[in-house]
CSV table of C-alpha atoms and ligand atoms in Angstrom, one decimal:
chain,number,residue,atom,x,y,z
A,161,MET,CA,0.0,0.0,0.0
A,162,VAL,CA,1.4,3.4,-1.0
A,163,ILE,CA,-0.4,6.0,1.2
A,164,MET,CA,0.4,9.5,-0.1
A,165,THR,CA,1.8,12.2,2.1
A,166,ALA,CA,2.0,15.9,1.0
A,167,SER,CA,5.6,15.6,-0.2
A,168,THR,CA,5.3,12.3,-2.2
A,169,THR,CA,5.3,12.7,-5.9
A,170,PHE,CA,2.7,10.8,-7.9
A,171,GLN,CA,5.1,9.2,-10.4
A,172,PRO,CA,5.6,5.9,-8.6
A,173,VAL,CA,2.0,5.2,-8.0
A,174,LEU,CA,1.2,6.0,-11.7
A,175,GLU,CA,3.8,3.6,-12.8
A,176,ARG,CA,2.5,0.9,-10.6
A,177,ILE,CA,-1.0,1.4,-11.9
A,178,ALA,CA,0.1,1.3,-15.5
A,179,GLU,CA,1.9,-2.0,-14.9
A,180,GLU,CA,-1.2,-3.5,-13.3
A,181,ILE,CA,-3.4,-2.3,-16.1
A,182,GLU,CA,-1.0,-3.7,-18.7
A,183,ARG,CA,-1.4,-7.2,-17.1
A,184,THR,CA,-5.2,-6.9,-17.0
A,185,PRO,CA,-7.0,-8.6,-19.9
A,186,GLY,CA,-10.3,-7.2,-21.3
A,187,ARG,CA,-10.6,-3.6,-22.3
A,188,GLY,CA,-14.1,-3.2,-23.6
A,189,ARG,CA,-14.9,-1.7,-27.0
A,190,PRO,CA,-14.4,1.8,-28.5
A,191,ALA,CA,-17.6,3.7,-29.1
A,192,ASP,CA,-18.8,2.9,-32.6
A,193,TYR,CA,-21.9,5.1,-32.8
A,194,ILE,CA,-19.6,8.0,-33.8
A,195,PRO,CA,-17.7,6.2,-36.7
A,196,ALA,CA,-14.6,8.4,-36.4
A,197,LEU,CA,-14.0,7.1,-32.8
A,198,ALA,CA,-14.4,3.4,-33.6
A,199,ALA,CA,-10.8,3.0,-34.9
A,200,ARG,CA,-9.0,3.6,-31.7
A,201,ASP,CA,-7.0,0.7,-30.2
A,202,PRO,CA,-8.5,-0.4,-26.8
A,203,ARG,CA,-5.0,-1.3,-25.5
A,204,ARG,CA,-3.9,2.3,-25.5
A,205,PHE,CA,-3.7,3.7,-21.9
A,206,GLY,CA,-2.5,7.0,-20.4
A,207,MET,CA,-2.9,8.7,-17.1
A,208,ALA,CA,-1.9,12.1,-15.7
A,209,VAL,CA,-2.1,13.8,-12.4
A,210,ALA,CA,-1.8,17.6,-12.1
A,211,GLU,CA,-1.2,19.4,-8.9
A,212,PRO,CA,-2.7,22.9,-8.2
A,213,ASP,CA,0.7,24.6,-8.9
A,214,GLY,CA,0.7,23.1,-12.4
A,215,THR,CA,3.1,20.2,-11.8
A,216,VAL,CA,2.0,17.3,-13.9
A,217,TYR,CA,3.0,13.6,-13.7
A,218,GLY,CA,2.1,11.0,-16.3
A,219,VAL,CA,2.4,7.5,-17.5
A,220,GLY,CA,1.8,5.6,-20.8
A,221,ASP,CA,0.0,7.5,-23.5
A,222,TRP,CA,-0.5,10.6,-21.3
A,223,ARG,CA,0.6,13.0,-24.0
A,224,GLU,CA,-1.5,11.4,-26.8
A,225,PRO,CA,-4.4,13.6,-28.0
A,226,PHE,CA,-7.8,11.9,-27.9
A,227,SER,CA,-11.4,13.0,-28.4
A,228,ALA,CA,-12.5,14.7,-25.2
A,229,GLN,CA,-16.3,14.3,-25.9
A,230,SER,CA,-18.4,14.6,-22.8
A,231,LEU,CA,-15.4,15.7,-20.6
A,232,THR,CA,-16.0,19.1,-22.1
A,233,LYS,CA,-19.4,19.2,-20.4
A,234,VAL,CA,-17.7,20.0,-17.1
A,235,PHE,CA,-15.9,23.1,-18.5
A,236,THR,CA,-19.0,24.4,-20.4
A,237,LEU,CA,-20.9,24.1,-17.2
A,238,ALA,CA,-18.3,26.0,-15.3
A,239,LEU,CA,-18.2,28.8,-17.9
A,240,ASP,CA,-21.9,29.2,-17.9
A,241,LEU,CA,-22.4,29.0,-14.2
A,242,ALA,CA,-19.7,31.6,-13.7
A,243,ARG,CA,-21.8,33.9,-15.9
A,244,GLU,CA,-25.4,33.3,-15.0
A,245,GLY,CA,-25.2,31.8,-11.5
A,246,ASP,CA,-28.2,30.1,-10.0
A,247,ALA,CA,-30.6,31.2,-12.8
A,248,LEU,CA,-29.2,28.2,-14.8
A,249,TRP,CA,-30.9,25.8,-12.4
A,250,GLU,CA,-34.3,27.0,-13.7
A,251,HIS,CA,-33.4,25.3,-17.0
A,252,VAL,CA,-31.6,22.1,-16.0
A,253,GLY,CA,-31.7,20.0,-12.8
A,254,ARG,CA,-29.1,18.5,-10.6
A,255,GLU,CA,-30.3,15.0,-9.9
A,256,PRO,CA,-28.9,11.7,-11.4
A,257,SER,CA,-31.0,10.5,-14.2
A,258,GLY,CA,-30.5,6.8,-13.8
A,259,ASN,CA,-31.1,6.6,-17.6
A,260,PRO,CA,-28.6,6.4,-20.5
A,261,PHE,CA,-26.9,9.6,-21.4
A,262,ASN,CA,-28.8,10.2,-24.6
A,263,SER,CA,-32.2,9.1,-23.3
A,264,LEU,CA,-35.4,11.0,-24.4
A,265,VAL,CA,-38.1,9.4,-22.2
A,266,GLN,CA,-37.6,11.4,-19.0
A,267,LEU,CA,-37.7,14.7,-20.8
A,268,GLU,CA,-41.4,14.4,-21.6
A,269,TYR,CA,-42.4,13.6,-18.1
A,270,GLU,CA,-40.3,16.5,-16.8
A,271,ASN,CA,-41.5,19.2,-19.3
A,272,GLY,CA,-38.3,19.6,-21.2
A,273,ILE,CA,-36.1,20.3,-18.2
A,274,PRO,CA,-33.2,17.8,-18.3
A,275,ARG,CA,-32.3,16.0,-15.1
A,276,ASN,CA,-28.7,17.3,-15.0
A,277,PRO,CA,-26.0,19.1,-17.0
A,278,PHE,CA,-24.1,16.0,-17.9
A,279,ILE,CA,-26.6,14.0,-19.8
A,280,ASN,CA,-26.7,15.1,-23.4
A,281,ALA,CA,-30.0,17.0,-23.0
A,282,GLY,CA,-28.6,18.9,-20.1
A,283,ALA,CA,-25.4,19.7,-21.9
A,284,LEU,CA,-27.3,21.0,-24.8
A,285,VAL,CA,-29.2,23.4,-22.5
A,286,VAL,CA,-25.9,24.6,-20.9
A,287,THR,CA,-24.3,25.1,-24.4
A,288,ASP,CA,-27.3,27.0,-25.6
A,289,ARG,CA,-27.2,29.3,-22.6
A,290,LEU,CA,-23.5,29.9,-22.9
A,291,HIS,CA,-23.9,30.6,-26.6
A,292,THR,CA,-26.6,33.1,-25.9
A,293,ARG,CA,-24.3,34.9,-23.4
A,294,THR,CA,-21.1,34.8,-25.4
A,295,GLY,CA,-22.1,34.4,-29.1
A,296,ASP,CA,-19.4,31.7,-29.3
A,297,ALA,CA,-19.8,28.9,-26.9
A,298,SER,CA,-17.3,26.5,-28.5
A,299,GLY,CA,-14.7,29.3,-28.9
A,300,GLU,CA,-15.0,30.3,-25.2
A,301,LEU,CA,-14.6,26.6,-24.3
A,302,LEU,CA,-11.5,26.2,-26.5
A,303,ALA,CA,-9.9,29.4,-25.2
A,304,PHE,CA,-10.5,28.3,-21.6
A,305,LEU,CA,-9.0,24.8,-22.2
A,306,ARG,CA,-6.0,26.3,-24.0
A,307,ALA,CA,-5.3,28.8,-21.2
A,308,GLU,CA,-5.8,26.2,-18.3
A,309,SER,CA,-3.7,23.5,-20.0
A,310,GLY,CA,-1.0,26.0,-21.2
A,311,ASN,CA,-1.3,24.3,-24.6
A,312,PRO,CA,-2.2,26.8,-27.4
A,313,ASP,CA,-2.4,23.9,-30.0
A,314,LEU,CA,-5.6,22.4,-28.6
A,315,SER,CA,-8.2,22.4,-31.4
A,316,PHE,CA,-11.5,21.0,-32.7
A,317,ASP,CA,-11.3,17.8,-34.8
A,318,GLU,CA,-13.5,18.8,-37.7
A,319,GLU,CA,-13.7,15.1,-38.9
A,320,VAL,CA,-15.1,14.0,-35.6
A,321,ALA,CA,-17.5,16.9,-35.4
A,322,ALA,CA,-18.7,16.1,-39.0
A,323,SER,CA,-19.0,12.4,-38.2
A,324,GLU,CA,-21.1,13.1,-35.1
A,325,ALA,CA,-23.3,15.6,-37.0
A,326,ALA,CA,-23.9,13.0,-39.7
A,327,HIS,CA,-25.0,10.5,-37.0
A,328,GLY,CA,-26.5,13.0,-34.6
A,329,ASP,CA,-30.3,12.3,-35.0
A,330,ARG,CA,-30.7,11.6,-31.3
A,331,ASN,CA,-29.1,14.8,-30.2
A,332,ALA,CA,-31.1,16.7,-32.8
A,333,ALA,CA,-34.2,15.1,-31.4
A,334,LEU,CA,-33.3,16.2,-27.9
A,335,GLY,CA,-32.7,19.7,-29.1
A,336,HIS,CA,-35.9,20.0,-31.0
A,337,PHE,CA,-37.9,18.4,-28.2
A,338,MET,CA,-36.6,20.9,-25.6
A,339,ALA,CA,-37.1,23.8,-28.0
A,340,SER,CA,-40.8,22.7,-28.1
A,341,TYR,CA,-40.9,23.4,-24.4
A,342,GLY,CA,-39.2,26.8,-24.8
A,343,ASN,CA,-36.0,25.6,-23.1
A,344,ILE,CA,-33.7,26.4,-26.0
A,345,ASP,CA,-33.0,29.9,-27.2
A,346,ASN,CA,-30.9,29.4,-30.3
A,347,PRO,CA,-31.9,27.8,-33.6
A,348,VAL,CA,-31.4,24.0,-33.0
A,349,PRO,CA,-29.0,23.6,-36.0
A,350,VAL,CA,-26.8,26.3,-34.5
A,351,LEU,CA,-26.9,24.7,-31.1
A,352,LEU,CA,-26.0,21.3,-32.5
A,353,ASP,CA,-23.1,22.7,-34.5
A,354,GLU,CA,-21.8,24.3,-31.3
A,355,TYR,CA,-22.3,21.1,-29.3
A,356,PHE,CA,-20.6,18.8,-31.8
A,357,ARG,CA,-17.6,21.1,-32.1
A,358,GLN,CA,-17.2,21.2,-28.3
A,359,CYS,CA,-17.4,17.4,-28.1
A,360,SER,CA,-14.8,17.1,-30.9
A,361,ILE,CA,-12.0,18.9,-29.0
A,362,THR,CA,-8.9,16.8,-29.0
A,363,ALA,CA,-6.6,17.0,-26.0
A,364,SER,CA,-4.2,14.7,-24.0
A,365,CYS,CA,-4.4,13.4,-20.4
A,366,ALA,CA,-1.8,16.0,-19.5
A,367,ASP,CA,-3.9,18.8,-21.0
A,368,LEU,CA,-7.1,17.7,-19.5
A,369,ALA,CA,-5.7,17.0,-16.0
A,370,LEU,CA,-4.2,20.5,-16.0
A,371,ALA,CA,-7.4,22.1,-17.3
A,372,THR,CA,-9.3,20.4,-14.5
A,373,THR,CA,-7.1,21.8,-11.7
A,374,PHE,CA,-9.4,24.9,-11.3
A,375,LEU,CA,-11.7,22.5,-9.5
A,376,ALA,CA,-8.9,21.2,-7.3
A,377,ARG,CA,-8.1,24.9,-6.6
A,378,HIS,CA,-11.8,25.5,-5.5
A,379,GLY,CA,-12.6,27.6,-8.6
A,380,VAL,CA,-9.4,29.5,-9.1
A,381,ARG,CA,-7.9,29.5,-12.6
A,382,ALA,CA,-4.3,28.8,-13.5
A,383,ASP,CA,-3.5,32.5,-13.7
A,384,GLY,CA,-4.8,33.1,-10.2
A,385,THR,CA,-8.1,34.8,-11.1
A,386,ARG,CA,-11.3,33.3,-9.8
A,387,LEU,CA,-13.7,31.7,-12.2
A,388,LEU,CA,-16.1,30.2,-9.7
A,389,THR,CA,-16.9,30.9,-6.1
A,390,ARG,CA,-15.7,28.2,-3.7
A,391,SER,CA,-19.3,27.2,-3.3
A,392,GLN,CA,-19.9,26.9,-7.1
A,393,ALA,CA,-16.7,24.7,-7.4
A,394,LYS,CA,-18.1,22.5,-4.7
A,395,GLN,CA,-21.4,22.3,-6.6
A,396,ILE,CA,-19.8,21.2,-9.8
A,397,ASN,CA,-17.7,18.6,-8.0
A,398,ALA,CA,-20.9,17.3,-6.3
A,399,ILE,CA,-22.7,17.0,-9.7
A,400,MET,CA,-19.7,15.2,-11.1
A,401,LEU,CA,-19.8,12.7,-8.2
A,402,THR,CA,-23.6,12.1,-8.6
A,403,CYS,CA,-24.0,12.4,-12.3
A,404,GLY,CA,-20.6,12.3,-14.1
A,405,THR,CA,-20.3,8.8,-15.2
A,406,TYR,CA,-23.6,8.1,-17.0
A,407,ASP,CA,-25.8,5.6,-15.2
A,408,ALA,CA,-22.8,4.1,-13.4
A,409,ALA,CA,-22.3,7.1,-11.0
A,410,GLY,CA,-23.1,5.0,-8.0
A,411,ASP,CA,-20.6,2.4,-8.9
A,412,PHE,CA,-18.0,5.1,-9.7
A,413,ALA,CA,-18.5,6.7,-6.2
A,414,TYR,CA,-18.3,3.2,-4.6
A,415,ARG,CA,-15.1,2.2,-6.4
A,416,VAL,CA,-13.3,5.5,-6.9
A,417,GLY,CA,-14.9,7.9,-4.5
A,418,LEU,CA,-14.1,11.1,-6.4
A,419,PRO,CA,-16.0,13.7,-8.5
A,420,GLY,CA,-15.5,12.4,-12.0
A,421,LYS,CA,-16.7,12.8,-15.6
A,422,SER,CA,-16.3,10.3,-18.4
A,423,GLY,CA,-16.6,10.7,-22.1
A,424,VAL,CA,-17.2,8.2,-24.9
A,425,GLY,CA,-13.7,8.9,-26.3
A,426,GLY,CA,-12.5,6.8,-23.4
A,427,GLY,CA,-11.4,9.7,-21.1
A,428,ILE,CA,-12.3,10.2,-17.5
A,429,ILE,CA,-11.4,13.3,-15.5
A,430,ALA,CA,-11.5,13.3,-11.7
A,431,VAL,CA,-10.8,15.8,-8.9
A,432,VAL,CA,-9.3,15.4,-5.4
A,433,PRO,CA,-10.4,18.9,-4.0
A,434,GLY,CA,-7.4,20.8,-2.7
A,435,ARG,CA,-4.9,18.2,-3.9
A,436,CYS,CA,-4.9,17.3,-7.6
A,437,ALA,CA,-6.8,16.6,-10.8
A,438,LEU,CA,-6.5,13.5,-12.8
A,439,CYS,CA,-7.2,12.4,-16.4
A,440,VAL,CA,-7.1,8.8,-17.6
A,441,TRP,CA,-7.6,7.6,-21.1
A,442,SER,CA,-8.2,4.2,-22.7
A,443,PRO,CA,-10.7,3.9,-25.6
A,444,GLY,CA,-12.4,0.6,-24.7
A,445,LEU,CA,-15.7,1.2,-23.0
A,446,ASP,CA,-18.0,-0.9,-20.9
A,447,GLU,CA,-21.7,-1.3,-21.6
A,448,ARG,CA,-22.5,1.9,-19.8
A,449,GLY,CA,-20.0,4.0,-21.8
A,450,ASN,CA,-17.2,4.3,-19.3
A,451,SER,CA,-13.6,3.4,-20.1
A,452,VAL,CA,-12.9,0.0,-18.6
A,453,ALA,CA,-9.2,0.5,-18.0
A,454,GLY,CA,-9.9,4.1,-16.9
A,455,MET,CA,-12.3,3.1,-14.2
A,456,ALA,CA,-9.9,0.4,-13.0
A,457,ALA,CA,-7.0,2.8,-12.9
A,458,LEU,CA,-8.9,5.4,-10.9
A,459,ASP,CA,-10.1,2.7,-8.5
A,460,ARG,CA,-6.4,1.7,-8.0
A,461,PHE,CA,-5.3,5.3,-7.6
A,462,THR,CA,-7.7,6.0,-4.7
A,463,THR,CA,-7.1,2.7,-3.1
A,464,LEU,CA,-3.3,3.0,-3.3
A,465,THR,CA,-3.0,6.7,-2.3
A,466,GLY,CA,-5.9,6.9,0.2
A,467,LEU,CA,-6.9,10.1,-1.7
A,468,SER,CA,-10.7,10.2,-2.0
A,469,VAL,CA,-13.4,12.5,-0.8
A,470,PHE,CA,-14.6,9.8,1.6
B,552,LIG,N1,-20.7,13.7,-28.5
B,552,LIG,C1,-21.2,12.6,-27.8
B,552,LIG,C2,-22.7,12.5,-27.9
B,552,LIG,O1,-23.3,13.5,-27.8
B,552,LIG,C3,-20.8,12.7,-26.4
B,552,LIG,C4,-21.2,11.6,-25.6
B,552,LIG,C5,-20.4,11.4,-24.4
B,552,LIG,O2,-19.1,11.4,-24.4
B,552,LIG,O3,-21.0,11.0,-23.4
B,552,LIG,O4,-23.3,11.5,-28.1
C-alpha cells in the first residue's frame, strides 16, 4: 500500500497502476456510434495527475491527444455557471437521471427540463445558454482549455464533429424536443453545431488534468483569477460525483470515491479537491459507456493513495 503524504510525488503510483493495467485482460470496445471514434486501439492507456501549482505527472500515452467528448461538459458548465449563476438551475436539474446519457423518455415527463447538465439533453441546454451569453460557446470553451492547459495547440477535430453531425439524429431530437418546451434559445441547428464542435475537442491526459485543476483549486484559474466561487466549485464537484459517469455514478462513487466525468472517447477526469486533478484515457468502453481501464486505474489510484473524498 502506497499512502500519499503531501511531499510524495505521484510518479511511482502512476507507474505501478500502468503495470497493473498492462497485465489486465479485457478492455471493452471503443464507441462505434460515432464512426470516427471506432478505430482507436482499446489497448492504449494513459494517465496524468496535475497538482494545483501546475506540476504534472504522467504514464503511458499521457501526451497522446484523444477525443474529449463529454469531458468538455464540465468546462462548459463552469463557464456558464460563472456567468449566470443560479438562474441556470431553472433550466436544468441537478439529480442523477438513472437513464442512458442520450435518453429521451424522462424529458417528456419533466416538461423539457433535463435532469442534470451531464446527460446530453442537459449539456445541450448549458451550451445553448453559454452561446446566448457569449455568441461563441465553442470558442469560449476552446480558449479556456488552451489557457488552463497551457497548450495553445488544442483544437477542434472537424472530422469527428462532422462524423457526429452525420450520426446526430438523437441529439437533434433532444434539441428540438426541448425547443418545443421553450427551453432552447438558439436555432437548433446552430446549437447542434456548437455542441458537436465542443465534443470534438482533442486533448491529452496532461492537457485535461491541467485544465481540471481549477476545480482542485476550488474555482481559481491557472493565472490566479477566480472563475467560480468556492461554493460553485463544490457544486460542480458534487454534480460530477452524482451524475458524471452516466448511469454508473453509484458504482464510480463506490469504487473510486471522487468527483469524475467520463466521455465516450474513453477519457475520465477526476478531482481530489485541494490536492490534484486526474485524467485517464483508454478507448475501450463498458456497456454503460465508461472506459474499462480508466475506471480500473482510478479505482487503484484512490485505493493505493488513500486520496478520495470519503
Ligand atoms: N458527443 C457525444 C454525444 O453527444 C458525447 C457523448 C459522451 O461522451 O458522453 O453523443
